[in-house]
């Protein structure tokens, strides 16, 4: 057993597939909420740029590398490094995505999510769920173990909103080192008041929770989980994916479903990752990407709690570990990816 | 061996995948050329509607069922029937597609192909080829046998143009019973004069042939073939897919590549299907869908040479055969699909 993942992940998948759902939500543009993209305007481009980085190591449709405040680069570099090492195929899945990447991806349709304070966030949640299920059913015929990550700026606030609507009294993580919990709470309270819902009032109506206060990533993830029954499913992410586990429980989705994340999320005291996963009745895995050993300072500070998760980095790192790569190999490949990524010419 | 496919198809694929490339080309809007879509305007919607039919048995984004003149329904009904029987997963792949379907599909990007008489038809051919190769490489990790069909109205004319540019002195099939060969030839001659090319002048430059006088389907198919090396690849179609074989030969793409079509294409005396496939050094399979036994007259007339191919129907029928279904089961399921397809409310 590799010594940088916990607990052991068995059996070894034969034909693993790494999916990553890419979506936009206007909730992510509320100033101060999300750390993905250096300005609210650029957050629309972040998921597509993450896809471009992972698929080709080039940024094509965004003017710069997606960054968090503090200057840390997108966690897509860790995901890319893990997929480079293992050769595991990836497929990005657009769900309510405004700015499309210039690389191949699967399209589920839908519009970007709205600001949850102002109106129903995902009116087309059911259609996205159904398209996700349709795609999941096909992929279950081809793969025996599907990882599902996400890239959606502002997704932790909609995760908090959905968890509260389902009756979970919990906090969520942040890509900031210092979690803007109070701001998130006030956004969620405003959304609840607008939608006329209260804590736990949608615990038996997960699709309505997404429709009112969620985001398009959740609808796609829930549909994929449903369609992938019979196949092992590992959600790859922090509290956002834990919220999807909670949605799945509310919908009685059965199957071999778990979640994989980073040590940084598991150790985040401002968030309730373990509590949510346990309440949803699922098990979790985590990897320690060891990024303090990076030679690049903005990558080193991941280990101090910046960024923490995203683009399924924790799950991708786990895949590297179970395929026999060392923590140091992942760190070195992550540095190499960042040093060689091609940016648009200015 | 099933008695309605020729020759035997062995070994039986373990994890087959049925792809279908959907594209638009303005060459298909030249009046009199294509039989896909009842009017030139509607041809833009035909590929997406084919995807919707196969994925959900509903037409969502087009006002009516795609039809050929003479009233025959789209060959997608046969493909859908075969995939229903076998449970083989399908994935539609958009390449230069103007009107997107409302079901999940893979997006390779690109613009619709131009009218080959008026300017370079696919200026983005290389990017589509590269995206196709990227997707193909992933799918080769998941499937052991990938079928690749197409739905692109007007595709036989661009096939003829590309074949001539590669030096093949041949004719192509038509979805009309009576092949408008003279019109196709005059379109191709006009395109060659516009582009300054002559028969065989691009025989060592297949991407330039696509760029100048081809269509976006070809660029995607060629890229997929390249990316899928190591996996068995079966092109599913008539002379359009035979042209892709010819492009693959010109590009020295190696691997276990063959083509599957219908009896109606193999028996088409106005076209040179067998000649092209043999010159490309590949083998072909064909199935006899037996549609004369349909209870629905517009389906029966397929057997008289209307429609002939499209949406990979010949390859899909072959998959039904090798999975133990009888010709009559396929015919009955085709009739059932057509009788139950849901159309948009007027």
XYZ file of C-alpha atoms in Angstrom:
692
model
C 0.000 0.000 0.000
C 1.363 3.445 -0.955
C 2.101 5.467 2.174
C 0.588 8.703 0.915
C -3.058 7.647 0.521
C -5.502 6.643 3.253
C -7.003 4.088 3.557
C -6.019 1.468 0.990
C -7.955 1.624 -2.299
C -8.746 -1.870 -3.566
C -9.106 -3.579 -5.952
C -7.007 -1.790 -8.556
C -9.331 -0.531 -11.348
C -8.819 -2.262 -14.704
C -10.123 0.453 -17.012
C -10.387 3.626 -14.930
C -11.792 6.814 -16.432
C -11.324 10.285 -15.002
C -14.261 12.611 -15.646
C -14.279 16.273 -14.693
C -17.493 18.303 -14.829
C -17.003 21.911 -15.928
C -19.713 24.490 -15.228
C -20.270 28.169 -14.594
C -22.419 29.798 -11.941
C -23.080 33.500 -11.410
C -23.023 32.798 -7.686
C -19.274 32.416 -8.200
C -19.094 36.021 -9.367
C -20.183 37.495 -6.047
C -17.036 39.409 -5.053
C -15.061 37.724 -2.296
C -16.598 34.263 -2.698
C -14.444 32.300 -5.081
C -10.733 32.070 -5.534
C -10.861 30.484 -8.972
C -9.940 33.098 -11.541
C -8.261 36.333 -10.565
C -11.320 38.474 -11.308
C -15.067 37.694 -11.306
C -15.119 38.182 -15.103
C -12.415 35.594 -15.687
C -14.166 32.937 -13.578
C -16.270 32.072 -16.631
C -13.131 30.972 -18.463
C -11.532 29.013 -15.629
C -13.247 25.622 -16.149
C -12.548 25.581 -19.890
C -8.927 26.589 -19.304
C -8.591 23.768 -16.765
C -9.810 21.360 -19.450
C -7.313 22.737 -21.954
C -4.460 22.412 -19.490
C -5.290 18.804 -18.612
C -5.917 17.719 -22.202
C -3.038 19.469 -23.952
C -0.900 21.366 -21.415
C -1.879 24.534 -23.263
C -4.166 27.392 -22.231
C -6.067 28.419 -25.344
C -9.301 30.312 -24.591
C -8.253 32.241 -21.451
C -5.645 35.020 -21.485
C -3.667 33.583 -18.553
C -3.206 30.526 -16.363
C -6.130 30.185 -13.923
C -4.900 31.303 -10.509
C -6.167 31.653 -6.978
C -5.530 34.832 -4.998
C -2.120 34.544 -3.400
C -0.812 33.532 -6.794
C -1.242 29.769 -6.601
C -1.836 28.123 -9.956
C -4.945 26.040 -10.680
C -5.003 22.557 -9.124
C -5.387 21.290 -12.704
C -1.578 21.096 -12.756
C -1.646 18.299 -10.161
C -4.426 16.476 -11.995
C -2.528 16.779 -15.265
C 0.639 15.490 -13.601
C -1.170 12.430 -12.197
C -2.827 11.648 -15.531
C 0.500 12.074 -17.353
C 2.147 9.557 -15.024
C -0.632 6.971 -15.152
C -1.901 7.383 -18.729
C -5.456 7.182 -17.398
C -7.911 8.714 -19.902
C -9.763 11.879 -18.926
C -12.979 13.343 -20.283
C -14.273 16.793 -19.394
C -18.050 17.088 -19.233
C -19.671 20.495 -19.811
C -22.863 21.173 -17.880
C -24.160 24.745 -17.975
C -20.828 25.974 -19.280
C -20.686 29.466 -20.788
C -17.162 29.497 -22.248
C -16.301 26.266 -24.058
C -12.789 24.839 -24.182
C -10.941 24.357 -27.474
C -10.265 20.670 -26.704
C -12.616 17.674 -27.012
C -15.221 17.396 -24.244
C -18.637 15.876 -23.656
C -21.527 18.343 -23.758
C -24.600 17.894 -21.561
C -26.083 21.289 -22.498
C -27.825 23.711 -20.169
C -27.243 27.324 -19.202
C -24.795 28.688 -16.644
C -26.176 28.718 -13.118
C -27.793 31.925 -11.850
C -26.980 33.922 -8.725
C -28.870 32.008 -6.029
C -29.874 35.277 -4.335
C -31.751 36.494 -7.395
C -33.811 33.588 -8.760
C -33.877 29.826 -9.317
C -30.244 28.942 -10.023
C -30.646 25.940 -12.373
C -34.108 25.884 -13.984
C -32.895 23.120 -16.332
C -31.615 20.859 -13.533
C -33.773 17.895 -14.527
C -32.632 17.910 -18.166
C -28.985 18.084 -17.077
C -29.580 15.250 -14.633
C -31.182 13.133 -17.362
C -28.390 13.857 -19.841
C -25.835 12.998 -17.160
C -27.610 9.709 -16.518
C -27.679 8.913 -20.245
C -23.936 9.513 -20.550
C -23.204 7.625 -17.324
C -25.068 4.568 -18.556
C -22.857 4.395 -21.639
C -19.619 4.929 -19.738
C -20.548 2.128 -17.341
C -20.304 -0.236 -20.316
C -16.717 0.828 -21.002
C -15.081 1.503 -17.621
C -15.057 -0.383 -14.314
C -14.198 2.645 -12.165
C -15.116 6.231 -12.929
C -13.704 9.193 -11.005
C -15.742 12.405 -11.177
C -14.073 15.742 -10.398
C -15.297 19.308 -10.926
C -14.165 22.757 -11.916
C -16.732 25.417 -11.090
C -15.799 28.737 -9.527
C -18.073 29.611 -6.617
C -19.141 26.033 -6.108
C -18.566 25.858 -2.367
C -21.288 28.436 -1.690
C -23.889 26.547 -3.722
C -22.685 23.385 -1.948
C -23.399 25.000 1.410
C -26.817 26.145 0.205
C -27.789 22.694 -1.042
C -26.495 20.979 2.103
C -28.532 23.324 4.286
C -31.617 22.772 2.100
C -31.141 19.013 2.627
C -30.912 19.571 6.403
C -27.146 19.282 6.928
C -26.028 21.888 9.478
C -22.455 22.162 8.198
C -19.764 24.382 6.780
C -17.883 24.038 3.520
C -14.290 24.503 2.376
C -12.807 27.383 0.471
C -10.022 27.843 -2.054
C -8.965 30.814 0.078
C -6.661 30.031 2.980
C -8.991 32.057 5.177
C -12.541 30.783 4.541
C -15.077 33.619 3.968
C -17.695 31.659 5.901
C -19.717 34.655 7.067
C -20.111 35.957 3.500
C -21.153 32.494 2.281
C -23.717 32.226 5.043
C -25.240 35.588 4.245
C -25.481 34.667 0.534
C -27.184 31.382 1.428
C -29.580 33.078 3.836
C -30.536 35.619 1.198
C -31.129 32.789 -1.308
C -33.278 30.829 1.165
C -35.392 33.870 1.866
C -35.790 34.559 -1.881
C -36.762 30.917 -2.594
C -38.970 30.520 0.490
C -37.037 27.512 1.789
C -35.580 26.711 5.200
C -32.952 24.346 6.590
C -34.024 20.797 5.714
C -37.161 21.835 3.844
C -35.965 20.149 0.616
C -34.482 17.028 2.165
C -36.694 14.808 0.020
C -36.453 16.880 -3.137
C -32.791 16.998 -4.194
C -33.518 18.151 -7.738
C -35.516 21.104 -6.412
C -32.629 21.964 -4.091
C -30.301 22.112 -7.113
C -32.874 24.003 -9.166
C -33.308 26.674 -6.496
C -29.920 27.105 -4.793
C -27.470 24.705 -6.473
C -25.380 24.791 -9.623
C -25.243 22.906 -12.956
C -22.251 20.790 -11.848
C -24.393 19.107 -9.205
C -27.158 18.163 -11.646
C -24.625 16.549 -13.977
C -22.787 14.739 -11.161
C -26.019 13.377 -9.729
C -27.115 12.154 -13.167
C -23.755 10.531 -13.854
C -23.899 8.723 -10.478
C -27.368 7.455 -11.333
C -26.376 6.313 -14.834
C -23.149 4.696 -13.633
C -24.854 2.223 -11.315
C -23.087 -1.130 -11.641
C -19.758 0.631 -12.054
C -17.543 1.786 -9.190
C -17.900 5.563 -8.794
C -15.420 7.767 -6.923
C -16.335 11.430 -6.590
C -13.123 13.459 -6.629
C -13.382 16.649 -4.649
C -13.965 18.322 -1.316
C -17.152 19.644 0.228
C -18.721 20.303 -3.177
C -18.529 16.619 -4.046
C -19.567 15.704 -0.506
C -22.721 17.739 -1.219
C -23.271 15.570 -4.301
C -23.015 12.465 -2.074
C -25.699 14.024 0.136
C -27.881 14.690 -2.917
C -27.374 11.078 -3.998
C -28.470 9.800 -0.613
C -31.566 11.987 -0.742
C -32.353 10.475 -4.152
C -31.659 6.907 -2.957
C -28.992 6.345 -5.572
C -27.351 3.021 -4.776
C -24.089 1.447 -5.816
C -20.379 1.370 -5.053
C -19.969 5.117 -4.478
C -17.201 6.795 -2.480
C -15.255 10.057 -2.464
C -11.563 10.875 -2.763
C -9.993 14.172 -1.798
C -6.782 15.757 -0.523
C -5.297 15.794 2.943
C -5.751 19.582 2.826
C -9.553 19.180 2.742
C -9.657 16.476 5.409
C -7.582 18.690 7.709
C -9.620 21.848 7.040
C -11.139 22.743 10.426
C -13.458 25.356 8.941
C -15.295 22.722 6.909
C -17.294 19.591 7.681
C -16.081 17.219 4.975
C -15.948 14.040 7.082
C -19.233 14.835 8.814
C -21.087 15.233 5.498
C -19.598 12.078 3.976
C -20.430 10.016 7.054
C -23.976 11.387 7.202
C -24.374 10.427 3.539
C -23.319 6.879 4.475
C -20.295 6.711 2.182
C -16.587 6.191 2.726
C -13.758 8.544 1.816
C -10.167 8.282 0.672
C -7.557 10.987 0.693
C -4.118 11.555 -0.701
C -1.294 13.764 0.471
C 0.137 15.327 -2.692
C 3.220 16.444 -0.720
C 3.362 19.807 -2.456
C 5.559 21.321 0.270
C 8.320 19.516 -1.643
C 7.665 21.487 -4.830
C 10.507 23.710 -6.026
C 7.966 26.420 -6.920
C 6.779 28.651 -4.021
C 3.207 29.229 -5.314
C 2.831 25.441 -5.473
C 4.481 24.881 -2.074
C 1.817 26.992 -0.367
C -0.898 24.497 -1.369
C 0.432 22.607 1.648
C -0.407 25.611 3.836
C -4.062 25.386 2.914
C -4.348 27.519 -0.199
C -6.521 26.060 -2.998
C -6.907 22.638 -1.269
C -8.891 20.881 -4.019
C -10.373 21.268 -7.474
C -10.297 19.571 -10.890
C -10.321 16.295 -8.930
C -6.697 16.691 -7.831
C -7.083 14.519 -4.719
C -8.584 11.640 -6.686
C -6.056 12.001 -9.493
C -3.200 11.913 -6.960
C -4.746 8.767 -5.481
C -4.744 7.179 -8.940
C -1.050 7.978 -9.281
C -0.368 6.398 -5.887
C -2.224 3.138 -6.549
C -0.499 2.855 -9.911
C 2.866 2.753 -8.188
C 4.095 6.324 -8.444
C 5.702 8.001 -5.471
C 4.648 11.259 -3.894
C 7.922 12.802 -5.082
C 7.291 11.673 -8.663
C 3.927 13.441 -8.562
C 5.486 16.622 -7.149
C 8.222 16.648 -9.773
C 5.743 16.046 -12.580
C 3.499 18.815 -11.197
C 6.424 21.246 -11.291
C 7.275 20.107 -14.810
C 3.679 20.634 -15.979
C 3.631 24.161 -14.548
C 7.025 25.054 -16.033
C 6.045 23.831 -19.503
C 2.416 24.922 -19.803
C 1.941 26.954 -22.973
C 0.095 30.253 -22.572
C -1.580 32.359 -25.281
C 0.795 34.830 -26.904
C 0.110 38.353 -25.669
C -22.150 -17.252 -38.549
C -25.273 -15.114 -39.074
C -26.503 -15.514 -42.642
C -27.181 -11.839 -43.210
C -23.667 -10.438 -42.905
C -20.695 -11.041 -45.202
C -18.032 -12.188 -44.506
C -17.789 -13.416 -40.928
C -16.751 -10.775 -38.378
C -14.370 -12.212 -35.789
C -13.487 -12.143 -32.986
C -16.585 -10.838 -31.208
C -15.750 -7.440 -29.660
C -15.741 -7.410 -25.843
C -16.449 -3.731 -25.230
C -17.645 -2.295 -28.549
C -18.429 1.405 -28.866
C -20.494 2.958 -31.626
C -19.418 6.487 -32.556
C -21.242 8.660 -35.052
C -19.700 11.892 -36.316
C -22.221 14.685 -36.915
C -21.280 17.657 -39.093
C -22.706 20.278 -41.404
C -21.425 21.397 -44.785
C -22.806 24.128 -46.998
C -21.936 21.916 -49.960
C -24.914 19.849 -48.800
C -27.183 22.843 -49.391
C -26.595 22.969 -53.124
C -30.102 22.178 -54.439
C -30.420 18.654 -55.812
C -27.337 17.210 -54.114
C -28.414 15.724 -50.818
C -31.410 13.740 -49.801
C -30.938 14.268 -46.075
C -33.484 16.783 -44.860
C -36.501 17.720 -46.951
C -35.217 21.236 -47.696
C -31.692 22.713 -47.859
C -32.478 24.805 -44.756
C -33.401 21.766 -42.693
C -30.215 19.871 -43.586
C -28.432 21.796 -40.808
C -30.715 20.141 -38.266
C -30.553 16.610 -39.632
C -27.365 15.374 -37.878
C -28.467 16.658 -34.467
C -31.920 15.154 -34.927
C -30.318 11.820 -35.825
C -28.379 11.995 -32.544
C -31.565 12.759 -30.611
C -33.384 9.863 -32.227
C -30.624 7.357 -31.474
C -30.038 8.565 -27.910
C -33.630 9.040 -26.754
C -36.056 8.063 -29.542
C -37.238 11.690 -29.496
C -36.737 14.466 -32.030
C -36.163 17.644 -30.024
C -34.402 20.383 -32.000
C -35.847 19.757 -35.499
C -39.519 20.315 -36.361
C -39.960 16.908 -37.999
C -38.385 13.497 -38.484
C -35.414 13.746 -40.882
C -36.544 12.318 -44.223
C -35.170 11.660 -47.649
C -37.152 12.685 -50.760
C -39.571 9.911 -51.574
C -40.611 10.017 -47.928
C -38.182 7.502 -46.454
C -37.278 8.164 -42.833
C -33.680 8.698 -41.699
C -31.504 5.551 -41.497
C -31.028 6.493 -37.828
C -34.088 4.310 -37.158
C -32.150 1.193 -38.176
C -29.108 2.232 -36.130
C -31.330 2.913 -33.126
C -33.013 -0.479 -33.543
C -29.666 -2.299 -33.648
C -28.341 -0.444 -30.599
C -31.593 -1.114 -28.714
C -31.267 -4.839 -29.387
C -27.586 -5.112 -28.492
C -27.276 -2.507 -25.718
C -24.015 -1.323 -27.290
C -23.165 2.232 -26.138
C -23.206 5.026 -28.682
C -21.537 8.414 -28.620
C -22.212 11.154 -31.151
C -19.228 13.329 -31.980
C -19.806 16.887 -33.239
C -17.255 18.210 -35.719
C -18.122 21.493 -37.428
C -21.742 21.149 -36.364
C -23.970 24.222 -36.609
C -27.103 22.991 -34.823
C -26.319 21.077 -31.645
C -28.486 18.216 -30.386
C -30.226 18.361 -26.989
C -28.676 15.038 -25.908
C -25.149 14.334 -24.611
C -22.451 14.298 -27.287
C -18.708 14.804 -27.616
C -17.663 18.163 -29.051
C -14.561 18.508 -31.238
C -15.302 22.136 -32.166
C -14.843 23.744 -35.556
C -17.139 25.548 -37.968
C -19.537 24.032 -40.483
C -17.904 23.199 -43.790
C -18.112 25.761 -46.581
C -19.417 25.332 -50.129
C -16.422 23.781 -51.895
C -17.111 25.872 -55.017
C -16.658 29.132 -53.141
C -13.579 28.810 -50.897
C -11.553 26.447 -48.716
C -14.197 24.161 -47.188
C -12.568 23.331 -43.823
C -9.889 25.895 -42.877
C -9.770 24.327 -39.392
C -9.186 20.769 -40.647
C -5.946 20.289 -38.723
C -7.422 21.336 -35.367
C -10.385 18.989 -35.895
C -8.004 16.188 -36.845
C -5.934 16.796 -33.692
C -8.985 16.922 -31.454
C -10.252 13.720 -33.054
C -6.897 12.052 -32.393
C -6.957 13.217 -28.753
C -10.433 11.758 -28.225
C -9.550 8.567 -30.086
C -6.519 7.960 -27.903
C -8.707 8.052 -24.791
C -11.392 5.811 -26.229
C -8.757 3.238 -27.208
C -8.115 2.779 -23.470
C -11.770 1.907 -22.840
C -13.006 -0.025 -25.886
C -11.520 -2.875 -27.925
C -13.559 -2.175 -31.067
C -14.857 1.216 -32.166
C -17.348 1.665 -35.012
C -17.433 5.124 -36.605
C -20.516 6.216 -38.559
C -21.504 9.639 -39.891
C -24.436 11.927 -40.433
C -23.633 14.824 -42.728
C -25.983 15.954 -45.473
C -24.147 16.494 -48.756
C -21.257 14.318 -47.724
C -21.102 12.186 -50.854
C -20.136 15.177 -53.009
C -17.254 16.167 -50.739
C -16.281 12.470 -50.689
C -16.077 12.481 -54.480
C -14.028 15.707 -54.429
C -11.538 14.340 -51.910
C -11.229 11.002 -53.709
C -10.491 12.775 -56.982
C -7.965 15.039 -55.250
C -6.249 11.877 -53.950
C -6.188 10.442 -57.474
C -9.071 7.948 -57.287
C -11.034 8.053 -60.531
C -14.324 6.875 -59.032
C -17.968 7.626 -58.404
C -19.815 7.847 -55.100
C -23.199 6.758 -53.802
C -26.288 8.856 -53.221
C -29.187 8.805 -50.826
C -31.366 9.363 -53.888
C -32.433 6.246 -55.763
C -31.265 7.961 -58.926
C -27.747 9.267 -58.315
C -27.266 12.920 -59.466
C -23.766 12.061 -60.645
C -23.554 14.759 -63.330
C -24.443 17.510 -60.835
C -21.881 16.182 -58.334
C -19.212 16.125 -61.016
C -19.881 19.691 -62.046
C -19.718 20.849 -58.405
C -16.413 19.042 -57.931
C -14.992 20.452 -61.177
C -15.941 23.974 -60.136
C -14.291 23.415 -56.729
C -11.093 22.073 -58.308
C -10.879 25.064 -60.607
C -11.458 27.460 -57.679
C -8.787 25.724 -55.546
C -6.311 25.236 -58.380
C -6.088 21.481 -57.887
C -6.361 18.586 -60.310
C -7.039 14.865 -60.090
C -4.381 13.327 -57.874
C -2.607 16.597 -57.142
C -3.154 16.228 -53.362
C -2.465 12.500 -53.115
C 0.260 13.099 -50.532
C -1.530 15.864 -48.662
C -4.768 14.442 -47.253
C -5.312 17.269 -44.760
C -5.067 19.827 -47.542
C -7.585 17.822 -49.585
C -10.032 18.035 -46.658
C -9.220 21.693 -46.076
C -9.916 22.610 -49.692
C -12.709 20.318 -50.905
C -13.682 18.051 -47.993
C -15.922 18.413 -44.967
C -15.495 18.507 -41.160
C -16.664 14.897 -40.740
C -13.604 13.659 -42.617
C -11.145 15.588 -40.438
C -12.711 14.130 -37.296
C -12.856 10.579 -38.682
C -9.224 10.717 -39.781
C -8.153 12.009 -36.362
C -10.150 9.345 -34.548
C -8.569 6.622 -36.717
C -5.138 7.977 -35.880
C -5.850 8.215 -32.138
C -7.475 4.788 -32.007
C -4.373 2.906 -33.164
C -4.067 -0.276 -31.119
C -7.848 -0.636 -31.054
C -9.902 -2.323 -33.778
C -11.589 0.360 -35.900
C -14.559 -0.271 -38.193
C -15.740 2.666 -40.276
C -19.493 2.379 -40.708
C -20.730 3.878 -43.931
C -20.675 3.866 -47.717
C -18.536 5.827 -50.113
C -18.077 8.703 -47.638
C -16.369 6.394 -45.182
C -14.500 4.694 -48.037
C -13.074 8.154 -48.795
C -11.899 8.326 -45.163
C -10.111 4.980 -45.687
C -8.419 6.522 -48.718
C -7.394 9.561 -46.646
C -6.024 7.230 -43.969
C -3.929 5.389 -46.529
C -2.570 8.657 -47.853
C -1.593 9.571 -44.272
C -0.046 6.122 -43.621
C -2.359 5.458 -40.679
C -1.793 1.865 -39.638
C -3.799 -0.561 -37.540
C -6.732 -2.959 -37.641
C -9.006 -0.794 -39.789
C -11.917 -2.007 -41.911
C -15.289 -0.758 -43.127
C -18.840 -2.052 -42.708
C -21.786 -1.002 -44.835
C -25.111 -2.191 -46.213
C -25.863 -4.544 -49.076
C -27.537 -1.552 -50.740
C -24.184 0.261 -51.024
C -22.262 -2.812 -52.166
C -24.838 -3.394 -54.902
C -24.943 0.247 -56.050
C -23.703 0.162 -59.648
C -23.388 3.942 -59.872
C -20.752 3.986 -57.125
C -17.306 2.489 -56.662
C -17.410 1.399 -53.032
C -15.502 -1.882 -53.436
C -12.960 -0.327 -55.780
C -12.116 2.457 -53.314
C -11.852 0.101 -50.327
C -9.615 -2.285 -52.225
C -7.391 0.525 -53.483
C -7.068 1.716 -49.870
C -5.892 -1.789 -48.952
C -8.639 -2.510 -46.427
C -11.350 -5.129 -46.121
C -15.085 -4.580 -45.992
C -18.087 -6.188 -44.338
C -21.705 -5.695 -45.229
C -25.061 -6.524 -43.765
C -28.429 -7.026 -45.405
C -30.929 -5.259 -43.124
C -33.800 -7.040 -44.934
C -35.984 -3.948 -44.913
C -38.206 -5.294 -47.689
C -39.829 -7.204 -44.815
C -40.810 -4.009 -42.993
C -44.541 -3.416 -42.549
C -44.026 0.290 -43.360
C -43.804 1.168 -47.091
C -41.355 4.113 -46.712
C -39.022 1.701 -44.906
C -39.594 -1.127 -47.421
C -38.276 1.048 -50.238
C -34.822 1.192 -48.615
C -34.455 -2.226 -50.206
C -35.073 -0.638 -53.620
C -32.047 1.601 -53.201
C -33.444 4.676 -51.484
C -31.254 6.093 -48.685
C -28.841 3.092 -48.711
C -26.647 4.175 -45.771
C -26.118 6.804 -43.119
C -25.780 7.098 -39.339
C -23.694 3.917 -39.575
C -26.752 1.730 -40.216
C -24.810 -1.022 -42.007
C -22.287 -1.346 -39.189
C -24.980 -1.184 -36.534
C -26.931 -3.942 -38.299
C -23.740 -6.008 -38.396
C -23.373 -5.550 -34.631
C -26.924 -6.835 -34.179
C -26.141 -9.861 -36.328
C -22.938 -10.859 -34.538
C -24.697 -10.472 -31.199
C -27.187 -13.157 -32.197
C -30.171 -11.177 -33.413
C -31.974 -12.201 -36.566
C -32.623 -10.040 -39.582
C -36.349 -10.170 -38.771
C -35.746 -8.999 -35.206
C -33.897 -5.994 -36.580
C -36.688 -5.222 -39.053
C -39.365 -5.490 -36.361
C -37.394 -3.296 -33.961
C -36.825 -0.750 -36.762
C -40.579 -0.578 -37.382
C -41.199 -0.240 -33.643
C -38.672 2.605 -33.366
C -40.316 4.468 -36.230
C -43.838 3.948 -34.853
C -42.876 5.177 -31.378
C -40.501 8.049 -32.110
C -41.670 11.185 -30.314
C -41.860 14.341 -32.439
C -42.017 17.965 -31.249
C -45.551 19.185 -30.639
C -46.640 21.514 -33.432
